[in-house]
Each structure stands twice: as C-alpha cells, then as structure tokens.
XYZ file of C-alpha atoms in Angstrom:
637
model
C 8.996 -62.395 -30.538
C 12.532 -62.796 -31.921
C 11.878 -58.844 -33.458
C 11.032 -57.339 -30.010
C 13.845 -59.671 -28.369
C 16.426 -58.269 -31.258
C 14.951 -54.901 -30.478
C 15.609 -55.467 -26.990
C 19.229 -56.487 -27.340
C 19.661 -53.265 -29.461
C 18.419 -50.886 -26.758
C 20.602 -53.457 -24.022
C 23.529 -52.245 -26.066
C 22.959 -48.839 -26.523
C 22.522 -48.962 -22.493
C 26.008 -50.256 -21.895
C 27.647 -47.824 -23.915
C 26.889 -45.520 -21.155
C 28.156 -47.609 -18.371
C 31.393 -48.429 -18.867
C 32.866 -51.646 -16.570
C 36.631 -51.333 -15.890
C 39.152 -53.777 -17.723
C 40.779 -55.127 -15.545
C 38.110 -56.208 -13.484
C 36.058 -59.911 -13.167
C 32.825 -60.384 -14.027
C 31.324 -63.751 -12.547
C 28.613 -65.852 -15.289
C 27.555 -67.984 -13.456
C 26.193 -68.877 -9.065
C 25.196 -72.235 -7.546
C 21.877 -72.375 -5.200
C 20.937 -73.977 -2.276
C 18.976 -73.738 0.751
C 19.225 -72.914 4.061
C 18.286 -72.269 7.023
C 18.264 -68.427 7.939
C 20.752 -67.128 9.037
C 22.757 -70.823 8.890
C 25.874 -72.019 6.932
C 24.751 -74.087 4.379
C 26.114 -77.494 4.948
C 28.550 -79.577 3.473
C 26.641 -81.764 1.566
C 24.176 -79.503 0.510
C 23.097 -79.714 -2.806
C 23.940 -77.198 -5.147
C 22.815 -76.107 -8.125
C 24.193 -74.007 -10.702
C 22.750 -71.237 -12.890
C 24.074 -68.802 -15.514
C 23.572 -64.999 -14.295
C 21.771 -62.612 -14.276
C 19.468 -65.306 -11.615
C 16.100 -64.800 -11.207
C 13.663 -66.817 -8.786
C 10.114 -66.051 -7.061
C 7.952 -66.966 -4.292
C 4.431 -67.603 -3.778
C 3.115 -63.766 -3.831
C 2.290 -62.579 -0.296
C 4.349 -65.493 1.534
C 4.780 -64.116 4.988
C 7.395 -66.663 6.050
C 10.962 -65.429 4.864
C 13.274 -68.796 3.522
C 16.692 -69.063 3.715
C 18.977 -69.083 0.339
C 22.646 -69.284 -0.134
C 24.163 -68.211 -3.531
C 27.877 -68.864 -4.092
C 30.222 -67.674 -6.955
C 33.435 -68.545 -7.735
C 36.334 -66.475 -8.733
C 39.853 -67.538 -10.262
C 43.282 -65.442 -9.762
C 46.390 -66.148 -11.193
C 47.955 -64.450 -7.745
C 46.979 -63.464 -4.709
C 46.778 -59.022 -5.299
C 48.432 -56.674 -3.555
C 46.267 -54.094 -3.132
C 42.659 -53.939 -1.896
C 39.879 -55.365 -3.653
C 36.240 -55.284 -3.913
C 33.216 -57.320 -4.761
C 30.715 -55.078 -6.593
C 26.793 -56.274 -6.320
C 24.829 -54.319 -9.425
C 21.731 -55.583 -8.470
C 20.900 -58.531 -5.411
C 17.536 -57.573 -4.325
C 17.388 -59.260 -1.280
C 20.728 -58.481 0.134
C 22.451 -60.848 2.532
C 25.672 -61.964 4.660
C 28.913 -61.725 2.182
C 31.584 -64.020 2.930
C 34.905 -64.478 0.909
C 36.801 -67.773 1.176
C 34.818 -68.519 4.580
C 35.655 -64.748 6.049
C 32.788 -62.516 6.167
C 33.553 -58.720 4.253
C 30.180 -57.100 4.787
C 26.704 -57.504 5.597
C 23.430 -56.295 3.453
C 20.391 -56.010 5.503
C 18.102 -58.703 4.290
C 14.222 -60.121 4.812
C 13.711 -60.668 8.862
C 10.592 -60.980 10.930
C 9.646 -57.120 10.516
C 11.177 -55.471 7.581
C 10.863 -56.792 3.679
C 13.735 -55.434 1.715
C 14.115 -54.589 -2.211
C 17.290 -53.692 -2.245
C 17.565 -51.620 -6.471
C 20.758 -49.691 -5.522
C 23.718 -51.551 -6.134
C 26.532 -52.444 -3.205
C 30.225 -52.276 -2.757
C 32.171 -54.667 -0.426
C 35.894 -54.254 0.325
C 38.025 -57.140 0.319
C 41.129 -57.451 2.420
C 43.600 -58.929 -0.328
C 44.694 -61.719 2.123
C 41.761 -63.518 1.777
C 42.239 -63.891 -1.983
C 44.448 -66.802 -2.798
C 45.959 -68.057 -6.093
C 43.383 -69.802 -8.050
C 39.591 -70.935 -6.769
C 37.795 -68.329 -4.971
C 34.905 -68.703 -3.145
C 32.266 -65.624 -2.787
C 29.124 -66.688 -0.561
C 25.918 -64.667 -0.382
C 23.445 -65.744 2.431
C 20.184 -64.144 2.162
C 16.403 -64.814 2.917
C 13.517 -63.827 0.683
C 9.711 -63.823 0.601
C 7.178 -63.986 -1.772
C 7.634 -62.197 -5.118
C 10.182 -61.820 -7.792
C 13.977 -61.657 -6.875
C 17.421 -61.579 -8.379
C 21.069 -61.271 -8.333
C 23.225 -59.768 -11.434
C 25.766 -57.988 -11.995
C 28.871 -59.509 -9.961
C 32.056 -58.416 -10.433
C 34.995 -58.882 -8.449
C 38.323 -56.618 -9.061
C 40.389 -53.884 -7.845
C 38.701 -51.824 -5.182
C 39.477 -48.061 -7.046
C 38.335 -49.491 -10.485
C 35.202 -51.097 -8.871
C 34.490 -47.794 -7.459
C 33.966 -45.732 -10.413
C 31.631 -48.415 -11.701
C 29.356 -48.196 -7.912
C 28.940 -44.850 -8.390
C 27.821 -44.701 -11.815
C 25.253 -47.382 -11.457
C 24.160 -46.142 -8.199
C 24.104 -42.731 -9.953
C 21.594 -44.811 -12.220
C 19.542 -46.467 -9.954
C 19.131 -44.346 -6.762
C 20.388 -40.689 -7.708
C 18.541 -40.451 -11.082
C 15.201 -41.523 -9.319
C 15.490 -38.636 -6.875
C 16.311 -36.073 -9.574
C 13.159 -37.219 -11.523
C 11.379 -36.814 -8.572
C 12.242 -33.805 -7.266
C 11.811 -32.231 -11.120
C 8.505 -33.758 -10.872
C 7.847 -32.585 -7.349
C 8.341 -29.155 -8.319
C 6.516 -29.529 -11.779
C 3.598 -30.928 -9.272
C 3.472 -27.974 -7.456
C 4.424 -25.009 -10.513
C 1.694 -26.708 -12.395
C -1.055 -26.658 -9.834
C -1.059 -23.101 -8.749
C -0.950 -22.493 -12.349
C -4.055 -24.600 -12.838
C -5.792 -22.649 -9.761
C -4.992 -19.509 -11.446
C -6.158 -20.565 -14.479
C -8.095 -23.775 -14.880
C -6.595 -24.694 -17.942
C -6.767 -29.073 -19.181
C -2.954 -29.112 -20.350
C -1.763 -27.423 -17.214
C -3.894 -29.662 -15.006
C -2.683 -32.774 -17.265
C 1.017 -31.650 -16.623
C 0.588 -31.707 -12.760
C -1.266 -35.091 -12.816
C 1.377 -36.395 -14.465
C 4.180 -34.911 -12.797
C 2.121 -35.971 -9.161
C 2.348 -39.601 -10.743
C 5.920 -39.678 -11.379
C 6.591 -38.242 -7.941
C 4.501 -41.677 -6.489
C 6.634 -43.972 -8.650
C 9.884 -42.422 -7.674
C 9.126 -43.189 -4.325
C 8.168 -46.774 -4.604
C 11.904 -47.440 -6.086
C 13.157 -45.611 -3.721
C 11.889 -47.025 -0.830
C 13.944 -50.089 -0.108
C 13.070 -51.319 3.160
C 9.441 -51.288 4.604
C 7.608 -53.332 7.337
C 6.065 -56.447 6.297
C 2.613 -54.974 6.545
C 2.779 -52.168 4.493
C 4.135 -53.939 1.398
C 1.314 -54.286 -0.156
C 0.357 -50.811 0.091
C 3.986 -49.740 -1.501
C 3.067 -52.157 -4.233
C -0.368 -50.542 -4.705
C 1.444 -47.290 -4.897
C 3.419 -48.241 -7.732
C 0.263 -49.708 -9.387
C -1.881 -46.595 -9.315
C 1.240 -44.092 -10.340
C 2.294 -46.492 -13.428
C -1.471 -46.611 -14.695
C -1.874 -43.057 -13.763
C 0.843 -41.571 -15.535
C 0.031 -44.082 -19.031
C -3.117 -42.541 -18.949
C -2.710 -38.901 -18.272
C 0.136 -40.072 -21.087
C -2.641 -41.185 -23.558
C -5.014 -38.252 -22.562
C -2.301 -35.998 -23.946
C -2.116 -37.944 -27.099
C -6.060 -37.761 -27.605
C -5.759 -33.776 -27.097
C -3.623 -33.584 -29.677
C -5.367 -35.565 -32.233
C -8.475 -33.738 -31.374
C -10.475 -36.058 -29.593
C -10.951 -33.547 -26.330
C -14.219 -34.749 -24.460
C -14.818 -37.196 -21.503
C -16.127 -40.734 -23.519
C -12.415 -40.141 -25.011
C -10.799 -41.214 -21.728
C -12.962 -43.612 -20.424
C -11.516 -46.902 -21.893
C -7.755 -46.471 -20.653
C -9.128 -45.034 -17.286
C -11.076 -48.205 -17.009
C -8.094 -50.574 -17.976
C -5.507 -48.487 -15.758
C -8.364 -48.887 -12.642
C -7.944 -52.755 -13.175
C -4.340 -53.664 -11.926
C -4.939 -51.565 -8.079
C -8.716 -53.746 -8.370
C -7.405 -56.612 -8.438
C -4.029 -56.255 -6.270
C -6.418 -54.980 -3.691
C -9.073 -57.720 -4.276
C -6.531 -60.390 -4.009
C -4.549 -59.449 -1.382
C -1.349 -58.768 -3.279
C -1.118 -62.464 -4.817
C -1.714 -61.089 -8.432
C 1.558 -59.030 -8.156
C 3.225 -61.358 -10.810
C 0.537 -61.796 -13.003
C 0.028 -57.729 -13.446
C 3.726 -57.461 -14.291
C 4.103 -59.608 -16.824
C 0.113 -59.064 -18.287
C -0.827 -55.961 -17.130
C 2.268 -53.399 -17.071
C 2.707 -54.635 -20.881
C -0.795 -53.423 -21.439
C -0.342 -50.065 -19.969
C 2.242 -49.654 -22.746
C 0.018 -50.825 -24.896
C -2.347 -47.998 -24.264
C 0.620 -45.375 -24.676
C 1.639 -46.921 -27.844
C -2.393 -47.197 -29.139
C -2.850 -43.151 -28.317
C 0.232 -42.448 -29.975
C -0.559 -44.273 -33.372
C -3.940 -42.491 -33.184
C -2.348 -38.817 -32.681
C 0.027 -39.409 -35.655
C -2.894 -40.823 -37.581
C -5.157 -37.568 -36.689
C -2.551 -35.108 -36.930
C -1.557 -36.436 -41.026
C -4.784 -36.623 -42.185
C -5.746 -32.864 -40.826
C -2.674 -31.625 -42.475
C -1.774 -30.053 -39.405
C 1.526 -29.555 -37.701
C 3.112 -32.338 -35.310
C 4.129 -31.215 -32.041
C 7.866 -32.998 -32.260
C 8.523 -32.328 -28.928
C 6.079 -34.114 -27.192
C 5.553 -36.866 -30.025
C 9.463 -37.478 -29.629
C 9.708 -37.962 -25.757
C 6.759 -39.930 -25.487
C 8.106 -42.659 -28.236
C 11.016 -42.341 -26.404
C 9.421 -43.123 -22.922
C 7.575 -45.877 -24.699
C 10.831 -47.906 -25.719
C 12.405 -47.014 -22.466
C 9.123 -49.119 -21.242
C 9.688 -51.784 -23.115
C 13.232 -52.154 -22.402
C 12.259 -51.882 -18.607
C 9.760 -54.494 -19.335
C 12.286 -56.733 -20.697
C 14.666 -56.561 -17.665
C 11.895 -57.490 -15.454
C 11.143 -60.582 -17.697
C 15.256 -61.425 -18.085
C 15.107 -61.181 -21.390
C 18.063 -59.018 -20.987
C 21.972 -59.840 -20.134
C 22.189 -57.174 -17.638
C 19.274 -56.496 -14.947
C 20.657 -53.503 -13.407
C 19.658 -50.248 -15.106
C 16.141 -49.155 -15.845
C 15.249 -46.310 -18.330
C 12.252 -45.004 -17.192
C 14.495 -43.280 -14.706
C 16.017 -40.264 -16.973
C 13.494 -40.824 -19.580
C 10.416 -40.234 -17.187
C 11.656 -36.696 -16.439
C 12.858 -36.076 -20.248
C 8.719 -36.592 -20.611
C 7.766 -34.181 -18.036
C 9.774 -31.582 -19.501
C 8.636 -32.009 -23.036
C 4.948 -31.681 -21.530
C 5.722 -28.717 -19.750
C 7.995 -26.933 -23.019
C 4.288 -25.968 -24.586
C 2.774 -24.453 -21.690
C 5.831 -22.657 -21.172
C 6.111 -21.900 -24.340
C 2.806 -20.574 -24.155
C 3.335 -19.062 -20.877
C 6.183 -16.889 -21.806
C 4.506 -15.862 -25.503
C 1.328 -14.672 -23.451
C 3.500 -12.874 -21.476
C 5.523 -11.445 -24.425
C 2.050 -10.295 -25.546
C 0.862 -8.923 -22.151
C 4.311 -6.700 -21.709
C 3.311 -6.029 -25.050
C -0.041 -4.505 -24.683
C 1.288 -3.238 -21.184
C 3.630 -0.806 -23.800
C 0.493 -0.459 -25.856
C -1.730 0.535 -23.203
C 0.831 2.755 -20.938
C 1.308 4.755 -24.733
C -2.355 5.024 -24.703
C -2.676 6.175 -21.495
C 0.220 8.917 -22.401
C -2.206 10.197 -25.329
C -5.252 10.034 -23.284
C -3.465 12.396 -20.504
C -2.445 14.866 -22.978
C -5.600 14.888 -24.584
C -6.856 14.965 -21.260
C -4.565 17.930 -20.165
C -5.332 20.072 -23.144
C -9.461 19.507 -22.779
C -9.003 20.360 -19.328
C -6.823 23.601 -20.329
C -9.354 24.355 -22.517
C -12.192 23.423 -20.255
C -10.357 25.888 -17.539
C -9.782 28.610 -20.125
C -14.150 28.263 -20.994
C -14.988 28.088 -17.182
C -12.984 31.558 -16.513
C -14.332 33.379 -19.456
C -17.579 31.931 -18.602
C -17.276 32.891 -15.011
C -15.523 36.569 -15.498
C -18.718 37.474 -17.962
C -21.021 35.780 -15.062
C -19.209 38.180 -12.699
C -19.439 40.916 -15.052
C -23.081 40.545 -15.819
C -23.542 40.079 -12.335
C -21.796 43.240 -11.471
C -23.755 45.580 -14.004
C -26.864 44.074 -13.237
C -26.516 45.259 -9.285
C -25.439 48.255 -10.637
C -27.906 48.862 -12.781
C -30.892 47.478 -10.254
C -28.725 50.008 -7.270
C -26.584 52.760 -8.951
C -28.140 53.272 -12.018
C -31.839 53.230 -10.660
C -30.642 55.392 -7.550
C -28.804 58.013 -10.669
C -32.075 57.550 -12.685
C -34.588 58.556 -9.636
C -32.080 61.361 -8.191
C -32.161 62.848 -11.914
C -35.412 62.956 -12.166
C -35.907 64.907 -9.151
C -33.457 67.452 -9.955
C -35.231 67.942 -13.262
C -38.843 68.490 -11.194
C -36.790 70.745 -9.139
C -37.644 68.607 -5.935
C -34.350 68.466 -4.412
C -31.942 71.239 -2.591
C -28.567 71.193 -3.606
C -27.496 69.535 0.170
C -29.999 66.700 -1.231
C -27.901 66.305 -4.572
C -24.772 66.366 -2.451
C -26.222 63.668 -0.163
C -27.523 61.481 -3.476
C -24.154 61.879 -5.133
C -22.271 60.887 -1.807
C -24.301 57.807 -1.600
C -24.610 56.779 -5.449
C -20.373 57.103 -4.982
C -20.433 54.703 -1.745
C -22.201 52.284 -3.724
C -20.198 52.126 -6.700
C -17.279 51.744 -4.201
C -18.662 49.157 -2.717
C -19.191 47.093 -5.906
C -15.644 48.072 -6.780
C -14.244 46.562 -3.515
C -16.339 43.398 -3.619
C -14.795 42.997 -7.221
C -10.945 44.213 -6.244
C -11.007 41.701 -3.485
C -11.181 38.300 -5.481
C -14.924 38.223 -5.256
C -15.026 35.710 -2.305
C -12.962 37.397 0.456
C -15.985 38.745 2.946
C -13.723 40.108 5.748
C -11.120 41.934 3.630
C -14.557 44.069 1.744
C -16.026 44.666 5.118
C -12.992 46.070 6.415
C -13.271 48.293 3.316
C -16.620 49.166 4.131
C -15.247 50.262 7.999
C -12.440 52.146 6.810
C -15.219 54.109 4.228
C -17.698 54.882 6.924
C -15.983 55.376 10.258
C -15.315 59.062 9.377
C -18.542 59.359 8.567
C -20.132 58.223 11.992
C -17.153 60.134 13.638
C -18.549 63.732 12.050
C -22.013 62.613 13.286
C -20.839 62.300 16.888
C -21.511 58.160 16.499
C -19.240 55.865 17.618
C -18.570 52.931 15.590
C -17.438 49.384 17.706
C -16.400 46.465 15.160
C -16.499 43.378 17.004
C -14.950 40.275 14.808
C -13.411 38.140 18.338
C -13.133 34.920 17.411
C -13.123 35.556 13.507
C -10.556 33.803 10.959
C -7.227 35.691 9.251
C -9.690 35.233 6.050
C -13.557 34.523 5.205
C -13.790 33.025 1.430
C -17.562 32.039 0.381
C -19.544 32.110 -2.820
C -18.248 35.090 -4.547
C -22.081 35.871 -5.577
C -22.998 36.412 -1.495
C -20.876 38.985 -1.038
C -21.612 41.984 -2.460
C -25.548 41.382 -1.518
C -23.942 40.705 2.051
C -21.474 44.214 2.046
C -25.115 45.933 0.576
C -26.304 45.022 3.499
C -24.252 45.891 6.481
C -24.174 48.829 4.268
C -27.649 49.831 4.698
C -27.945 49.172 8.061
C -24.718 51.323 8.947
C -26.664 54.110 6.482
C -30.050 53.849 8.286
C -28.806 54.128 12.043
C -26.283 57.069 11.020
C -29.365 59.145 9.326
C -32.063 58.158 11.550
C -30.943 56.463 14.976
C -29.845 59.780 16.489
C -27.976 56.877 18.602
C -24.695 57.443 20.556
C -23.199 54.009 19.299
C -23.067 51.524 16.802
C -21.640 48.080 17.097
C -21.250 45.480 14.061
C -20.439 41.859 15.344
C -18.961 39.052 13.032
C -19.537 35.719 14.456
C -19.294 31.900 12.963
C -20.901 29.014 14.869
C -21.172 25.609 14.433
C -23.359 23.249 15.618
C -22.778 19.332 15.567
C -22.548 17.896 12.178
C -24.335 20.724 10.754
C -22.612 23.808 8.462
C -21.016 26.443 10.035
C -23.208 29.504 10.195
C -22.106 33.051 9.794
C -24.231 35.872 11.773
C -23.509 39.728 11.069
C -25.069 42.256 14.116
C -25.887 45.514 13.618
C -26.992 47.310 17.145
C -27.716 51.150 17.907
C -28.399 52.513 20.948
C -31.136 55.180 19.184
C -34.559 55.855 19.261
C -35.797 52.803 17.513
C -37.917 52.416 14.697
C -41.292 53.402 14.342
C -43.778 50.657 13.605
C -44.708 52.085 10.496
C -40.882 52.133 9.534
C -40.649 48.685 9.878
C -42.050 47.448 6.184
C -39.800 50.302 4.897
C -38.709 49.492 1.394
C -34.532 49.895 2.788
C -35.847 46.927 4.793
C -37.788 44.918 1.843
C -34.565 45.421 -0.009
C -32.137 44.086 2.497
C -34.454 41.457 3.050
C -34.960 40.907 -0.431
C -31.114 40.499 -0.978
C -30.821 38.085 1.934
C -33.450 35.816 0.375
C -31.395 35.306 -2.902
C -28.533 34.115 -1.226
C -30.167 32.077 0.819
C -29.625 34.110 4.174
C -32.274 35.498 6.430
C -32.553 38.990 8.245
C -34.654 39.974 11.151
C -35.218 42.926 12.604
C -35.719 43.442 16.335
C -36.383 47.358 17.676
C -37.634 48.647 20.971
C -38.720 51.916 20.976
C -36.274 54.497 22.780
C -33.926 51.796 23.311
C -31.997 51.295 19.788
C -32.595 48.649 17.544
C -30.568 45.459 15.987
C -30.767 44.387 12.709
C -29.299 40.125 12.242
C -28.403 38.908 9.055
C -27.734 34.852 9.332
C -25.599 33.152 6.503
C -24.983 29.318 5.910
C -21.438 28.580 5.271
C -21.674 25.397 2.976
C -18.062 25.902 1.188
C -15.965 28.659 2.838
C -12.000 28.525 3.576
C -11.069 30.321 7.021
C -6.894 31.118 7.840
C -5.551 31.431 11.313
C -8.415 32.993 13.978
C -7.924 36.875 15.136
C -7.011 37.950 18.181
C -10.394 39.036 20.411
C -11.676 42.721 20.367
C -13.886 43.859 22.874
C -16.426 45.905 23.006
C -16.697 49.236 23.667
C -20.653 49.305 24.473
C -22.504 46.667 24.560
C -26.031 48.273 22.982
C -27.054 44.497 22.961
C -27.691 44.133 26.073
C -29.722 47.749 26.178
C -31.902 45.898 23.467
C -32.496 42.801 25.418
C -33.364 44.745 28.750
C -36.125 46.363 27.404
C -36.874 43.274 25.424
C -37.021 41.546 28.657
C -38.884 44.669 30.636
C -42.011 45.038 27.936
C -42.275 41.147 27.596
C-alpha cells in the first residue's frame, strides 16, 4: 500500500506540473461543516466542524431526499484589494449558494426536488473587492446533496485575471478534453464501422467497440445535471462503457499474444457483465461498493492481459507492437491515478487522466489498421500500375494478332473470291468456250452462230468482271452495269427495256457471294425474252419489303409482254440453271407464263445483313406487262 500510495503521489506530481496555479493567489486547507436546512442560513450556534481539504462525504446510495449542508472557509488579507477578485471552485460537486462576508457573489445550481447535479467542471465567482476586508474572511457555500459520493477541493481565492487563467485550464481539463475524446471517438466509431461492413475484419470491429465505449463514458462526465429518475440509468451508462472498453482493452491484448478464439474472452466478459448486474439488481445502492471493488478490478483485467501479451510475445521471439503496448500501460496508470482521486488518496481531486489518455489509446489502436490500411493501398495502386502495364502489353499484343488476323482474313477471303470467280467461270465461260469449240470443230455452227456464242461468252465474262470491279457486295451498282450492257441490245431488236427500282436505296450491299449468281440471273432472263419473247416490252422491277420483325426481302421481276413459253420450255435447262443458282444462295425463282400473253420470271432474296444509303427517287413505268400477265391469269383461272 505505501508503494502504490508513493506511486500515486509521483503521478499527482507529474499532474501539477501541467497546471500551473498563479502566485499570488490563496489557496484555502482547510472548511468547517454543518447542517442545514435547504436553502436556510445556518444558524448561529450551529455546530461546526472542521476538516482539512480536499473534503469528501457520502450518502446512503439512492437517497431520494436531498439534505442541506453548509461549508465555510476562511480567508486572511493583509488589506482590503483594489482590484476585482475571484473565488475559484476546482471541483464542488454539488454546487451551491456562494456568499462572501454575508453578501452573496454567485449561485451554482444545486440538488432540488427534480434535478440531481454532479457538477466535474470547475467554477469562477467574481468578487466585488469591497466585500473583502483586512484580515478574517468568511467564504460560505450552501448546498444540498443526495445519496452518493461528494466533494469540494480545490479553493482558491485571489485576483480575478490570475484566477482566470487557472479556470480555463482546468476547465480545459475537465469539460473540453472530455468532448475532444469524444468526438475523436465518435468519429473513430463511425470510420471504423463502415470499415468493418466493408470488410468484416476482428481488429477493425475491436477499434469501433472501443471507440463506441469511450463515446458512452464521455457522456456520463459530461452530463452534469439530470432528473432524479434517470440517475441511475446515467450511472449504468458509465458502468457498461468502463467494463466495455477494459474488455475490448484486454481482447486486444489476447490478439496479440495469440490467444484469438471465443473461450479467450469469456472470463473478463463475465467479470465486466457483473458491476451493470448488480447496479441494476440493487437499485443503484451498490454504486459505492463497485467503485472502490469493482472499477479496481476492471484494471485489474487490463493489467492481467497485458502481463500475458508481454509474456506471449518474449517467449515467441516475436516483435512487440510498442505502440499499442505503450498507450495501453499508459491508460492503465492513468486508471490508477483516477482511481486514487476517487478514493482521496490524492492532494488534489480535480483532474482525471483518463480524459487525454483515453483518446491517446484510441489512436494507438487505430495507427495499425491504418497502417495497414494505407500499405494495402500502397500495394493496390501498386498492382493498379502493374495491371494497367499489363493491360498496355496485352493491347499491343492484341493489336498486332488482330493486324495479323486482318491481314489472314483478306488473303483468305481475296483467294475465296478468286476461287470463287474461276470456278463460275470455269462452270459458265469456260464450259460455254468448251461446247461452242466443239461445234465449230464438227462443223455444226454458221459463222452468225460463232458471232452470237462469242457475243455471249464476252457478256459473261463482263459480267463476272463487273460483279468483281464493284466491291463484290454492291448489287445495284452491277445491275446498272448489266442495263447499260443490254439496253442497246433490246433497242436493235425493237424491245423496249423499263427498269423500275421506285422505292430502292442510293446503295444495295449483301453477301458478296449472292451477287454474281443474282446478276447471272437477271441476265438470263433479259437473254431469253430478247431471243425468244418476240415481246414489245420488257420491264425489270427492284423491290425490298419488310414484314414485321422478320428480314427484309429483296424481289427482282422480270415481265415480257411475248408469246409465252411453251410448256415443254418450261424444264428448259436456262431455267434449271437459274434455278439452280437461286438455290445456292438461298433464294427462290418461279416462273409464271400465259401463253400469248408474256411471261414473268421472280427471283426472291432474303436480306439477313445488307447496308442500304439514302432511297431513290420513284420511276414509273412505262408498261405495265404485269398486269397483262395477271389478266389472263385471272381470265383462264
């Protein structure tokens, strides 16, 4: 006992090197008691008793009933002063009517019928110098108090600018310094938790308990005045947040020796569950027996853990994490200095050191999860460079395959369209050239025949040439070829030729490998009505339609007004080849001929990928040898 009382003087010391107390001013050592009634002078032969300060007195916890107290204190001056002076209160917890030499100078509110006050800021009262006289002063506190612990320390009487500069440090230390811990730990609270929802992590979560319990004691000393009912409850407050903190504080300590699973925690859990039990079970009358028994033990538990994570970490060999071992042995003797001013073991009762070492705590738990935070991040900007240089590679190397994937696909496509074009030539030109030669040989055809052969083998390697020149995909622009090519033909026959494309796009693109087996064709059908129609007109209508949802379909018309076709004609092989063609792109033809009426040849194409440009201007037409067809369609049906 006379160690931890040494100790305690040592830390008492080291406190009031911080708070400095002004020269020149008085402090009072000692106050007389006696009671009153509230709110009542005491009277003049009371019975007083004296006491050496810092005073300390209780009540019966829970006493509902305030009493009535009087505390006077004398002060001696050489000489009335001539400028104003103050009497400085460091710590009266129960506040009161001041009165100086029988004049009151201020009034703190004290215990009434409603409110129960715990007054832990301190209080300045001026005093008008006129009521000081030369020698004996009298200073007279009347208060009222209720059950619990309560005391009075810290008096000092002196100059009112001096006194000043010591009221605002201590209330610096007892009211501002509890609101800066707990707004640090407010906003620790709530950094820490959406952390911990973002990433369930036990350290994280630890931090925000911890910081959440912090926040709940800062409150209870800052709360000074409450109804009479909910004392208690502020009491219980301060219960659960002192035994929460110790043993999210001991939790920390078991991490970091190792000892990570749930029987770990069970024991201080259980001991810090016991003070709120047993407030609550008595009814708040076990308020002084849980300071002095309990609170002790909660430091205790601290103090335990932290033995045990030295222990652990020295016999592993492993690294100590100074940081965090440091605050917490600091937070521990701040506890047991606090402890001591509660039990007056200590001169001075006015400053407790939880207050700035509390938050010190905090922010040594949070400096490894920063830490860890901003080195995770270092690494993720770091594979963020990693992966974005990657990326760079893998889009060249990307680039270049698809270069030379481009460069493979247009060879392979030019010989596709090359093979493609010598194999139509070969099955149409060259077997046309083959069978015309052979005839000449045999002597089987007149020289007008060998013109006509040679005219036609030459309008079919033009029209391969066209469906080449023209990009291999562009329908209209070949067709137009094919008009230009055989318009001077029908003209010499006495035919007229009526191109109807109304309604048809600027351009026509589809699979390159339907178009020259499309221009074959139209070509045929133009070749068989100018040899045998003996028709007056020809019409060739372009159309596309579309139907719903459905692909737009393209439809090419041939029409003559001639004789008509024969019904042996119709299974010609001319037909079986254009039919033949329109089958391996997909397309159908029909045929539909009335005799001495003309006859019309349709050639349907489904336009699954095609591009169109702006749509022509309509053309009309000149004859409409349609509608000859479908009279006499209509007529023999």
């Amino acid at each position: 006992m006379a160690t931890l009382r040494a100790l305690l003087l040592a830390l008492a010391a080291a406190a009031a090197l911080i708070i400095s107390f002004p020269a020149s001013a008085t402090t009072l050592r000692s106050v007389e008691w006696t009671l009153t009634e509230i709110g009542a002078a005491p009277a003049d032969d009371a019975q007083w008793q004296a006491y050496d300060l810092p005073l300390r007195w209780s009540a019966r916890p829970g006493e509902e009933t305030p009493r009535g107290l009087a505390l006077r204190l004398r002060a001696t001056l050489e000489a009335p002063p001539s400028v104003a002076w103050a009497v400085l209160l460091s710590y009266a917890s129960t506040g009161g009517r001041v009165s100086v030499n029988g004049r009151m100078v201020g009034e703190i509110r004290a215990d009434d019928a409603r409110t129960h006050v715990r007054w832990r800021r301190p209080h300045l009262l001026a005093i008008d110098p006129a009521l000081l006289v030369a020698g004996e002063n009298s200073i007279l506190l009347q208060t009222a108090y209720r059950g619990g612990v309560h005391g009075l320390a810290g008096v000092e009487i002196g100059p009112l600018a001096e006194l000043s500069r010591d009221y605002e440090l201590r209330y610096f230390a007892s009211t501002i310094l509890p609101w800066i811990g707990g707004t640090l730990a407010a906003c620790f609270t709530l950094l820490f938790t959406l952390l911990w929802l973002r990433r369930h992590d036990p350290t994280i979560a630890l931090v925000a308990l911890a910081s959440a319990f912090w926040v709940l004691r800062s409150a209870y000393f800052l709360i000074e005045t409450v109804p009479v009912a909910a004392a208690m409850w502020l009491d219980l407050l301060f219960y659960v947040a002192s035994g929460g903190f110790a043993v999210v504080m001991t939790l920390v300590l078991l991490r970091l020796a190792g000892r990570t699973g749930a029987r770990a925690a069970w024991l201080p859990v259980l001991y810090a569950a016991i003070g709120p039990a047993l407030l609550l079970v008595t009814g708040g009358q076990a308020t002084s027996h849980l300071d002095r028994l309990w609170l002790p033990g909660l430091i205790g538990v601290v103090a335990i853990g932290l033995l045990y994570a030295l222990l652990s970490r020295v016999r592993k060999h492993e690294s100590l994490q100074i940081v965090v071992i440091t605050a917490i042995t600091v937070a521990i003797a701040a506890a047991v200095y606090d402890y001591g001013v509660a039990q007056g073991w200590l001169p001075e009762a006015t400053v407790l050191a939880l207050h700035w070492a509390g938050p010190l705590l905090l922010a040594a738990l949070a400096t490894p999860v920063v830490d860890r935070f901003v080195r995770v991040l270092r690494e993720a900007e770091g594979a963020r460079n990693d992966l974005e240089s990657r990326v760079r590679e893998r889009e060249q190397m990307l680039k270049r395959n698809y270069e030379r994937l481009r460069e493979g696909e247009r060879i392979q496509a030019t010989a596709a369209e090359r093979q493609r074009i010598m194999q139509d030539m070969h099955d149409g030109l060259g077997t046309q050239l083959v069978s015309s030669l052979m005839l000449v040989e045999r002597g089987a055809l007149t020289q007008a025949q060998v013109a006509q052969v040679l005219r036609e083998s030459i309008d079919d390697m033009r029209l391969a040439i066209d469906a080449l020149a023209q990009g291999s995909s562009d329908l209209l622009a070949s067709l137009g070829n094919l008009r230009y090519r055989m318009e001077p033909r029908f003209r010499a026959a006495g035919i007229e030729l009526i191109w109807d494309a109304r309604d048809m796009p600027e351009e026509l693109n589809i699979n390159p490998d339907a178009v020259l087996p499309i221009l074959r064709i139209v070509q045929e059908s133009l070749t068989n009505a100018l040899k045998h129609s003996g028709a007056r007109a020809v019409s060739v209508a372009l159309q596309v339609t579309q139907t719903g949802e459905e692909a737009p379909l393209l439809q090419i018309r041939v029409t003559d007004n001639g004789k008509g076709i024969a019904g042996e004609r119709v299974g010609g092989r001319g037909l079986m080849n254009m039919r033949s063609r329109a089958n391996k792109i997909g397309g159908t033809l029909t045929l539909e001929s009335v005799p001495g009426a003309g006859t019309r040849v349709k050639f349907t194409y489904q336009l699954t990928e095609y591009h169109t440009g702006l749509t022509r201007s309509p053309t009309q037409l000149g004859l409409n040898t349609e509608a000859i067809i479908e009279r006499f369609r209509e007529g023999n049906g």
